[in-house]
């Protein structure tokens, strides 16, 4: 509709990824299924008894430690602001906007697929090389029941979070 006419979505200049694999179902921890995977300020996280402590890892990503394993959440909120709208320039004389802070189904699939391919190549090399991010799967967010134009604008746009097992992060000195 009109509310979406000035919104742009990512469009990678490549063929769409057809599912490369299903991810590692055996590592999809219960802790990652009990609440939305969203970065929150500490004061707001206290309200959620199932919230996980983690570290910001860039604008739209975070790291969480679960049972001794580090996971990277890509697309879990723009800083601690949720999924915001950003102006991305102009098209035919009008401003265009995009949702920031999340992955989308196709971008999550592409990141998971390509990470899986890199991991396979490194394993096949047989030299003990380790992939920094091993694909686990994708989490699809549900739009809130109550409209929230600040933290969840344009609710018809599906948002995703790509989940990876990871070995570290440069921001942590790894």
Backbone as a chain_set.jsonl record, in Angstrom:
{"seq": "XXXXXXXXXXXXXXXXXXXXXXXXXXXXXXXXXXXXXXXXXXXXXXXXXXXXXXXXXXXXXXXXXXXXXXXXXXXXXXXXXXXXXXXXXXXXXXXXXXXXXXXXXXXXXXXXXXXXXXXXXXXXXXXXXXXXXXXXXXXXXXXXXXXXXXXXXXXXXXXXXXXXXXXXXXXXXX", "coords": {"N": [[0.793, -1.171, 0.0], [0.205, 2.379, 0.137], [1.695, 3.213, 2.372], [3.981, 1.772, 2.125], [5.177, 2.466, -0.223], [7.49, 3.991, -0.534], [9.534, 2.45, 0.372], [12.515, 0.621, 0.323], [13.976, -2.544, -0.378], [16.576, -4.946, 0.344], [18.401, -6.06, -2.477], [20.227, -8.312, -3.751], [22.529, -8.535, -6.358], [22.329, -11.212, -7.663], [21.507, -14.687, -8.258], [18.675, -15.988, -6.485], [19.138, -17.657, -3.384], [18.721, -21.049, -3.011], [17.646, -23.068, -0.435], [20.534, -24.09, 1.171], [21.078, -25.932, 3.078], [19.846, -27.36, 6.094], [20.876, -26.341, 8.382], [22.286, -26.738, 11.703], [20.418, -28.618, 13.482], [20.794, -29.893, 15.892], [22.123, -28.09, 17.491], [20.429, -26.04, 18.072], [19.625, -24.414, 20.587], [17.454, -24.576, 23.456], [17.341, -22.192, 24.874], [17.483, -20.309, 22.901], [15.016, -20.278, 21.823], [13.009, -19.374, 23.444], [12.312, -16.688, 23.667], [12.041, -13.629, 21.716], [14.884, -12.942, 19.658], [16.463, -10.352, 20.358], [18.287, -7.358, 20.679], [18.413, -5.494, 23.631], [18.186, -2.65, 25.88], [19.779, -2.879, 29.088], [18.047, -2.255, 31.217], [15.506, -2.732, 30.136], [15.732, -5.416, 29.427], [15.679, -6.694, 31.874], [13.02, -7.052, 32.437], [12.261, -9.276, 31.084], [12.268, -12.52, 31.964], [13.494, -14.629, 30.636], [15.568, -13.576, 29.23], [18.77, -13.324, 27.603], [22.131, -12.742, 28.51], [24.419, -10.807, 26.687], [26.698, -9.576, 24.14], [27.042, -6.659, 22.26], [27.77, -6.745, 18.819], [28.643, -5.107, 16.563], [26.406, -3.083, 14.551], [23.898, -4.388, 14.004], [24.085, -6.89, 15.169], [24.769, -9.457, 17.637], [26.461, -11.217, 20.291], [26.035, -14.215, 22.103], [26.539, -16.333, 24.923], [26.002, -19.673, 25.382], [25.716, -22.441, 27.306], [28.494, -22.765, 27.265], [29.126, -22.371, 24.599], [29.678, -20.05, 22.006], [27.488, -17.9, 20.279], [26.522, -16.169, 17.327], [24.25, -13.67, 16.609], [22.763, -12.441, 13.906], [21.134, -9.693, 12.882], [19.492, -8.767, 14.968], [18.343, -6.423, 15.876], [18.72, -2.871, 15.623], [21.367, -1.438, 16.975], [20.279, -0.86, 20.187], [17.73, -0.261, 19.533], [15.673, -1.613, 18.299], [13.869, -2.438, 15.326], [14.36, -0.131, 13.116], [13.363, 2.653, 10.998], [15.174, 3.955, 8.289], [16.357, 6.67, 6.362], [17.342, 6.377, 3.058], [18.405, 7.9, 0.964], [17.451, 9.132, -2.276], [14.911, 8.543, -4.756], [13.85, 9.039, -7.898], [13.348, 11.724, -7.214], [12.107, 11.59, -4.71], [12.328, 10.841, -1.182], [13.621, 7.714, -0.023], [13.1, 4.872, 2.062], [14.269, 2.366, 4.453], [13.951, -0.654, 6.376], [15.912, -1.14, 9.2], [18.327, -3.091, 11.019], [17.718, -5.776, 10.951], [17.829, -9.06, 9.424], [16.548, -10.239, 6.319], [14.368, -12.706, 4.897], [15.63, -13.729, 2.518], [18.218, -12.585, 2.718], [19.155, -13.628, 5.13], [19.146, -16.373, 4.508], [21.076, -16.37, 2.462], [23.412, -15.562, 3.843], [23.647, -17.674, 5.704], [23.91, -19.857, 3.955], [26.241, -19.232, 2.42], [28.151, -19.091, 4.462], [28.094, -21.748, 5.262], [29.116, -22.955, 2.95], [31.723, -21.901, 2.913], [32.648, -23.045, 5.292], [32.588, -25.774, 4.563], [34.534, -25.85, 2.513], [36.838, -25.156, 3.977], [36.983, -27.316, 5.792], [37.344, -29.418, 3.963], [39.871, -28.848, 3.053], [41.507, -29.966, 4.904], [43.386, -29.082, 6.789], [43.028, -28.365, 9.371], [41.717, -25.968, 9.504], [39.416, -23.521, 10.695], [36.104, -22.415, 10.443], [34.921, -19.162, 10.977], [32.211, -18.517, 11.458], [29.694, -20.779, 11.844], [26.878, -22.056, 10.245], [23.659, -22.163, 11.788], [20.846, -21.66, 11.763], [17.77, -19.88, 10.985], [15.797, -17.362, 12.476], [12.492, -16.368, 12.513], [10.918, -13.392, 13.115], [7.922, -12.392, 14.837], [5.496, -9.959, 14.187], [4.645, -7.391, 16.528], [1.615, -7.461, 18.503], [0.407, -5.043, 19.164], [0.534, -1.955, 17.463], [3.695, -0.453, 16.732], [5.318, 2.064, 15.812], [7.853, 3.03, 16.194], [9.768, 1.066, 17.211], [9.049, -1.071, 15.628], [8.392, -0.527, 12.774], [6.273, -0.604, 9.848], [4.808, -3.301, 9.745], [4.209, -5.376, 7.918], [6.482, -6.196, 6.684], [8.521, -8.898, 6.781], [10.79, -9.941, 9.243], [14.019, -11.304, 9.986], [16.433, -13.238, 11.858], [19.664, -14.343, 11.571], [21.41, -17.152, 12.695], [24.446, -18.245, 14.082], [27.002, -20.551, 15.087], [29.916, -19.441, 16.642], [33.425, -18.619, 16.747], [34.581, -16.482, 17.937], [35.173, -12.914, 18.209], [36.291, -9.938, 16.752], [35.924, -7.632, 18.186], [36.085, -8.436, 20.758], [38.647, -8.936, 21.165], [39.532, -11.3, 20.096]], "CA": [[0.0, 0.0, 0.0], [0.89, 3.67, 0.106], [2.654, 3.323, 3.475], [5.185, 1.027, 1.76], [5.59, 2.845, -1.575], [8.819, 4.603, -0.521], [10.421, 1.531, 1.09], [13.362, -0.232, -0.507], [14.415, -3.794, 0.248], [17.844, -5.377, -0.244], [18.307, -6.856, -3.699], [21.571, -8.731, -4.123], [22.566, -8.808, -7.803], [22.693, -12.615, -7.854], [20.351, -15.572, -8.185], [18.228, -16.287, -5.127], [19.7, -18.871, -2.795], [17.803, -22.114, -2.657], [18.206, -23.586, 0.825], [21.767, -24.871, 1.047], [21.023, -26.974, 4.091], [18.884, -27.043, 7.151], [21.563, -25.872, 9.587], [22.55, -27.754, 12.715], [19.283, -28.693, 14.404], [21.223, -30.361, 17.202], [22.674, -26.996, 18.298], [19.409, -25.005, 18.27], [19.396, -24.519, 22.023], [16.161, -24.113, 23.97], [17.491, -20.797, 25.271], [17.314, -19.47, 21.719], [13.647, -20.437, 21.35], [12.021, -18.979, 24.452], [11.911, -15.293, 23.504], [12.629, -13.059, 20.504], [16.32, -12.673, 19.678], [16.486, -8.907, 20.151], [19.12, -6.571, 21.594], [17.638, -4.572, 24.461], [18.935, -2.024, 26.968], [19.767, -3.712, 30.29], [16.849, -1.978, 32.018], [14.359, -3.396, 29.501], [15.968, -6.863, 29.451], [15.325, -7.198, 33.201], [11.594, -7.369, 32.439], [12.114, -10.589, 30.444], [13.02, -13.501, 32.759], [14.229, -15.558, 29.779], [16.55, -12.868, 28.409], [20.15, -13.797, 27.643], [23.157, -11.709, 28.517], [25.234, -10.897, 25.492], [27.545, -8.449, 23.787], [26.813, -6.094, 20.933], [28.828, -7.093, 17.879], [28.266, -4.341, 15.391], [25.138, -2.357, 14.636], [22.713, -5.247, 14.001], [24.442, -8.233, 15.607], [25.145, -9.65, 19.042], [27.007, -12.518, 20.661], [25.548, -14.769, 23.36], [27.2, -17.572, 25.331], [25.027, -20.642, 25.873], [26.322, -23.743, 27.653], [29.901, -22.77, 26.874], [29.282, -22.146, 23.16], [29.389, -18.683, 21.594], [26.622, -17.795, 19.111], [26.36, -14.85, 16.722], [22.9, -13.368, 16.147], [22.861, -11.379, 12.898], [19.813, -9.158, 12.596], [18.734, -8.797, 16.226], [18.015, -5.057, 16.281], [19.652, -1.795, 15.285], [21.849, -1.102, 18.323], [19.246, -1.31, 21.133], [16.551, 0.502, 19.125], [14.701, -2.447, 17.59], [13.943, -2.358, 13.869], [14.04, 1.27, 12.84], [13.343, 3.111, 9.613], [16.266, 4.869, 7.952], [16.268, 7.265, 5.028], [18.456, 5.857, 2.267], [18.627, 8.674, -0.239], [16.298, 9.553, -3.064], [14.6, 7.837, -5.991], [12.939, 9.85, -8.71], [13.044, 12.958, -6.508], [11.475, 11.374, -3.404], [13.126, 10.071, -0.222], [13.306, 6.298, 0.137], [13.419, 4.383, 3.404], [14.408, 0.922, 4.62], [13.969, -1.168, 7.745], [17.29, -1.43, 9.598], [18.52, -3.858, 12.241], [17.337, -7.18, 10.809], [18.006, -9.732, 8.142], [15.3, -10.598, 5.672], [14.458, -14.138, 4.622], [16.643, -14.031, 1.498], [19.569, -12.224, 3.158], [19.531, -14.613, 6.148], [19.473, -17.615, 3.795], [22.341, -16.191, 1.741], [24.51, -15.569, 4.82], [23.778, -19.032, 6.228], [24.382, -20.708, 2.868], [27.634, -18.919, 2.087], [28.987, -19.506, 5.6], [28.182, -23.201, 5.173], [30.03, -23.291, 1.859], [33.086, -21.595, 3.384], [32.989, -24.074, 6.275], [32.866, -27.015, 3.829], [35.828, -25.705, 1.832], [37.895, -25.193, 4.989], [37.082, -28.701, 6.285], [37.874, -30.249, 2.884], [41.299, -28.571, 2.913], [42.173, -30.909, 5.787], [44.531, -28.463, 7.453], [42.606, -27.904, 10.683], [41.176, -24.612, 9.429], [38.102, -23.395, 11.332], [35.269, -21.325, 9.937], [34.557, -18.255, 12.065], [30.769, -18.6, 11.694], [29.081, -21.998, 11.318], [25.432, -21.802, 10.202], [22.743, -22.935, 12.622], [19.499, -21.516, 11.22], [17.186, -18.547, 10.911], [14.655, -17.119, 13.357], [11.55, -15.4, 11.929], [10.226, -12.613, 14.14], [6.504, -12.101, 14.652], [5.191, -8.55, 14.452], [3.905, -7.236, 17.787], [0.156, -7.327, 18.368], [0.114, -3.619, 19.225], [1.4, -1.203, 16.545], [4.832, 0.241, 17.334], [5.968, 2.703, 14.672], [9.239, 3.365, 16.511], [10.595, -0.138, 17.285], [8.627, -2.068, 14.643], [7.631, 0.126, 11.695], [5.882, -1.388, 8.671], [4.73, -4.687, 10.227], [4.055, -6.383, 6.857], [7.811, -6.635, 6.25], [9.001, -9.994, 7.633], [12.165, -9.769, 9.726], [14.686, -12.549, 10.373], [17.734, -13.206, 12.522], [20.477, -15.501, 11.2], [22.111, -17.641, 13.878], [25.683, -18.975, 13.779], [28.003, -20.837, 16.118], [31.078, -18.644, 16.273], [34.627, -18.883, 17.551], [35.046, -15.247, 18.577], [34.804, -11.644, 17.613], [37.418, -9.006, 16.836], [35.633, -6.604, 19.192], [36.391, -9.01, 22.055], [40.085, -9.178, 21.177], [39.824, -12.661, 19.601]], "C": [[0.852, 1.259, 0.0], [1.938, 3.807, 1.205], [3.993, 2.658, 3.132], [5.779, 1.496, 0.43], [6.986, 3.463, -1.634], [9.856, 3.722, 0.179], [11.212, 0.698, 0.096], [13.79, -1.445, 0.31], [15.743, -4.193, -0.382], [17.606, -6.253, -1.467], [19.726, -7.17, -4.158], [21.574, -9.062, -5.609], [23.094, -10.215, -8.097], [21.406, -13.436, -7.835], [19.958, -15.776, -6.727], [18.847, -17.589, -4.666], [18.557, -19.832, -2.532], [18.438, -22.767, -1.444], [19.413, -24.477, 0.582], [21.75, -26.069, 1.978], [20.055, -26.523, 5.162], [19.562, -26.485, 8.389], [21.75, -27.021, 10.546], [21.421, -27.777, 13.727], [19.714, -29.12, 15.798], [21.808, -29.248, 18.065], [21.669, -25.864, 18.502], [18.941, -25.126, 19.713], [18.033, -23.965, 22.421], [16.221, -22.639, 24.349], [17.278, -19.836, 24.105], [15.885, -19.514, 21.178], [12.603, -19.853, 22.284], [11.562, -17.539, 24.339], [12.547, -14.745, 22.234], [14.111, -12.743, 20.688], [16.533, -11.202, 19.343], [17.409, -8.244, 21.168], [18.237, -5.576, 22.327], [18.562, -3.863, 25.435], [18.793, -2.887, 28.226], [18.512, -3.496, 31.124], [15.619, -2.672, 31.447], [14.503, -4.911, 29.547], [15.579, -7.463, 30.795], [13.867, -7.613, 33.287], [11.358, -8.781, 31.904], [12.917, -11.624, 31.222], [13.848, -14.46, 31.906], [15.3, -14.859, 28.951], [17.949, -13.433, 28.64], [21.082, -12.602, 27.745], [24.021, -11.9, 27.289], [26.035, -9.642, 25.29], [27.143, -7.957, 22.409], [28.014, -6.425, 20.062], [28.525, -6.405, 16.56], [26.888, -3.754, 15.574], [23.954, -3.307, 14.788], [22.979, -6.668, 14.483], [24.789, -8.251, 17.092], [25.746, -11.039, 19.197], [26.373, -12.937, 21.975], [26.296, -16.064, 23.632], [26.125, -18.471, 25.932], [25.734, -21.969, 26.071], [27.747, -23.851, 27.132], [30.161, -22.562, 25.393], [28.858, -20.722, 22.826], [28.566, -18.702, 20.307], [26.573, -16.353, 18.642], [24.928, -14.739, 16.206], [23.013, -12.203, 15.171], [21.464, -10.93, 12.503], [18.925, -9.139, 13.823], [18.455, -7.394, 16.765], [19.108, -4.081, 15.898], [20.125, -1.172, 16.601], [20.828, -1.663, 19.305], [17.903, -0.653, 20.81], [15.452, -0.347, 18.495], [14.929, -2.34, 16.091], [13.452, -0.974, 13.462], [13.919, 1.52, 11.343], [14.509, 4.067, 9.424], [16.023, 5.414, 6.55], [17.526, 6.874, 4.274], [18.677, 6.625, 0.977], [17.329, 8.981, -0.956], [16.143, 8.683, -4.31], [13.535, 8.652, -6.702], [12.428, 11.066, -7.929], [12.399, 12.805, -5.144], [12.415, 10.587, -2.496], [12.669, 8.621, -0.226], [13.812, 5.841, 1.495], [13.65, 2.877, 3.368], [14.343, 0.582, 6.102], [15.403, -1.569, 8.053], [17.296, -2.282, 10.863], [18.182, -5.328, 12.125], [17.9, -7.745, 9.514], [16.608, -9.894, 7.565], [15.445, -12.054, 5.263], [15.573, -14.458, 3.624], [18.053, -13.672, 1.956], [20.057, -13.182, 4.247], [19.943, -15.917, 5.48], [20.82, -17.509, 3.087], [23.525, -16.248, 2.719], [24.737, -16.968, 5.388], [24.384, -19.958, 5.181], [25.867, -20.474, 2.575], [28.585, -19.294, 3.226], [29.161, -21.02, 5.602], [29.135, -23.651, 4.077], [31.486, -23.027, 2.256], [33.537, -22.666, 4.368], [33.352, -25.391, 5.586], [34.215, -26.972, 3.134], [36.973, -25.806, 2.84], [38.081, -26.604, 5.542], [37.733, -29.592, 5.243], [39.372, -30.026, 2.689], [42.126, -29.452, 3.838], [43.36, -30.342, 6.535], [44.17, -27.932, 8.843], [42.071, -26.482, 10.689], [39.751, -24.582, 9.97], [37.371, -22.206, 10.739], [34.826, -20.469, 11.121], [33.092, -18.332, 12.435], [30.221, -19.859, 11.037], [27.567, -21.834, 11.361], [24.647, -22.731, 11.112], [21.335, -22.862, 12.041], [19.035, -20.075, 11.26], [15.956, -18.48, 11.803], [13.774, -16.073, 12.69], [10.805, -14.709, 13.068], [8.741, -12.504, 13.805], [6.285, -10.639, 14.996], [4.411, -8.451, 15.765], [2.411, -7.046, 17.527], [-0.271, -5.864, 18.361], [1.04, -2.877, 18.261], [2.507, -0.459, 17.309], [5.643, 0.838, 16.195], [7.422, 3.059, 14.936], [10.112, 2.12, 16.458], [10.229, -1.186, 16.243], [7.791, -1.411, 13.551], [7.324, -0.867, 10.571], [5.811, -2.893, 8.978], [4.562, -5.747, 9.146], [5.401, -6.887, 6.345], [8.327, -7.663, 7.254], [10.47, -9.772, 7.984], [12.713, -11.11, 10.197], [15.986, -12.249, 11.108], [18.463, -14.476, 12.111], [21.339, -15.871, 12.403], [23.294, -18.515, 13.463], [26.376, -19.372, 15.074], [29.221, -20.04, 15.696], [32.249, -18.945, 17.2], [35.158, -17.625, 18.215], [34.595, -14.029, 17.824], [35.971, -10.696, 17.797], [37.2, -7.954, 17.892], [35.931, -7.107, 20.608], [37.882, -9.327, 22.166], [40.466, -10.574, 20.722], [40.573, -12.619, 18.293]], "O": [[2.075, 1.196, -0.124], [2.966, 4.45, 0.996], [5.011, 2.939, 3.763], [6.801, 0.961, 0.001], [7.608, 3.457, -2.697], [10.934, 4.197, 0.538], [10.656, 0.14, -0.85], [13.944, -1.371, 1.53], [16.017, -3.821, -1.523], [16.705, -7.091, -1.474], [20.347, -6.381, -4.87], [20.705, -9.799, -6.075], [24.155, -10.386, -8.697], [20.348, -12.941, -7.445], [20.809, -15.739, -5.838], [19.056, -18.509, -5.457], [17.555, -19.476, -1.912], [19.648, -22.997, -1.427], [19.329, -25.486, -0.119], [22.35, -27.102, 1.683], [19.52, -25.415, 5.112], [18.879, -26.181, 9.367], [21.406, -28.161, 10.231], [21.453, -27.046, 14.717], [19.074, -28.753, 16.783], [21.976, -29.443, 19.269], [22.027, -24.824, 19.056], [17.989, -25.845, 20.017], [17.525, -23.021, 21.816], [15.244, -21.915, 24.161], [16.929, -18.673, 24.313], [15.58, -18.858, 20.182], [11.42, -19.838, 21.946], [10.507, -17.197, 24.873], [13.498, -15.335, 21.722], [14.531, -12.322, 21.766], [16.757, -10.847, 18.185], [17.333, -8.525, 22.365], [17.411, -4.896, 21.717], [19.612, -4.4, 25.788], [17.775, -3.558, 28.397], [17.968, -4.45, 31.681], [14.775, -3.151, 32.204], [13.508, -5.621, 29.69], [15.188, -8.629, 30.855], [13.51, -8.441, 34.125], [10.355, -9.411, 32.241], [14.146, -11.612, 31.15], [14.809, -15.047, 32.403], [15.886, -15.474, 28.06], [18.267, -13.944, 29.714], [20.839, -11.564, 27.129], [24.318, -13.029, 26.898], [26.059, -8.754, 26.143], [26.929, -8.755, 21.497], [29.152, -6.386, 20.529], [28.191, -7.053, 15.567], [26.272, -3.908, 16.629], [23.082, -3.061, 15.622], [22.172, -7.562, 14.228], [25.06, -7.221, 17.709], [25.564, -11.914, 18.351], [26.19, -12.11, 22.868], [26.645, -16.801, 22.71], [25.426, -18.084, 26.868], [26.279, -22.547, 25.131], [28.157, -24.894, 26.623], [31.317, -22.575, 24.969], [27.823, -20.243, 23.29], [28.893, -19.421, 19.362], [26.581, -15.425, 19.451], [24.454, -15.6, 15.464], [23.329, -11.087, 15.581], [20.708, -11.674, 11.878], [17.739, -9.457, 13.739], [18.344, -7.204, 17.977], [20.286, -4.436, 15.857], [19.368, -0.46, 17.26], [20.537, -2.858, 19.251], [17.048, -0.503, 21.683], [14.383, 0.18, 18.188], [16.062, -2.17, 15.642], [12.252, -0.703, 13.473], [14.326, 0.691, 10.529], [14.797, 4.89, 10.293], [15.543, 4.702, 5.668], [18.638, 7.019, 4.781], [19.103, 6.037, -0.017], [16.263, 9.078, -0.348], [17.121, 8.159, -4.844], [12.46, 8.911, -6.161], [11.243, 11.395, -7.972], [12.162, 13.809, -4.472], [13.202, 9.767, -2.969], [11.487, 8.33, -0.409], [14.809, 6.346, 2.01], [13.288, 2.198, 2.408], [14.637, 1.411, 6.962], [16.041, -2.26, 7.258], [16.377, -2.202, 11.678], [18.338, -6.07, 13.095], [18.373, -7.019, 8.64], [15.61, -9.703, 8.26], [16.555, -12.585, 5.282], [16.373, -15.362, 3.862], [19.001, -14.381, 1.618], [21.241, -13.515, 4.288], [20.965, -16.503, 5.836], [21.613, -18.45, 3.111], [24.525, -16.913, 2.445], [25.879, -17.401, 5.54], [25.272, -20.753, 5.49], [26.647, -21.423, 2.495], [29.698, -19.76, 2.979], [30.243, -21.524, 5.905], [29.877, -24.617, 4.253], [32.371, -23.833, 1.968], [34.669, -23.143, 4.295], [34.314, -26.051, 5.979], [34.96, -27.952, 3.162], [37.972, -26.476, 2.576], [39.213, -27.045, 5.739], [38.575, -30.427, 5.576], [40.071, -30.92, 2.212], [43.313, -29.667, 3.593], [44.27, -31.094, 6.883], [44.916, -27.144, 9.424], [41.976, -25.854, 11.744], [38.971, -25.505, 9.733], [37.943, -21.132, 10.556], [34.404, -20.997, 12.15], [32.753, -18.225, 13.613], [30.274, -19.996, 9.815], [27.02, -21.503, 12.413], [24.928, -23.926, 11.199], [20.694, -23.895, 11.847], [19.816, -19.164, 11.535], [15.173, -19.427, 11.873], [14.257, -14.997, 12.337], [10.147, -15.359, 13.88], [8.354, -12.521, 12.637], [6.825, -10.138, 15.982], [3.608, -9.33, 16.077], [2.001, -6.542, 16.481], [-1.196, -5.484, 17.643], [2.239, -3.154, 18.248], [2.276, 0.088, 18.387], [6.552, 0.194, 15.671], [8.158, 3.361, 13.997], [11.107, 2.106, 15.733], [11.014, -2.102, 15.993], [6.604, -1.71, 13.419], [8.043, -1.848, 10.381], [6.656, -3.662, 8.522], [4.758, -6.929, 9.432], [5.456, -7.899, 5.646], [8.542, -7.348, 8.425], [11.285, -9.454, 7.118], [11.982, -11.943, 10.734], [16.555, -11.163, 10.996], [17.935, -15.575, 12.284], [21.926, -15.001, 13.047], [23.168, -19.399, 12.616], [26.346, -18.623, 16.051], [29.529, -19.97, 14.506], [32.069, -19.464, 18.302], [36.11, -17.703, 18.992], [33.754, -14.095, 16.927], [36.575, -10.647, 18.868], [38.163, -7.425, 18.448], [36.019, -6.315, 21.546], [38.323, -9.92, 23.151], [41.601, -11.002, 20.934], [40.899, -13.667, 17.735]]}, "num_chains": 1, "name": "protein.A"}
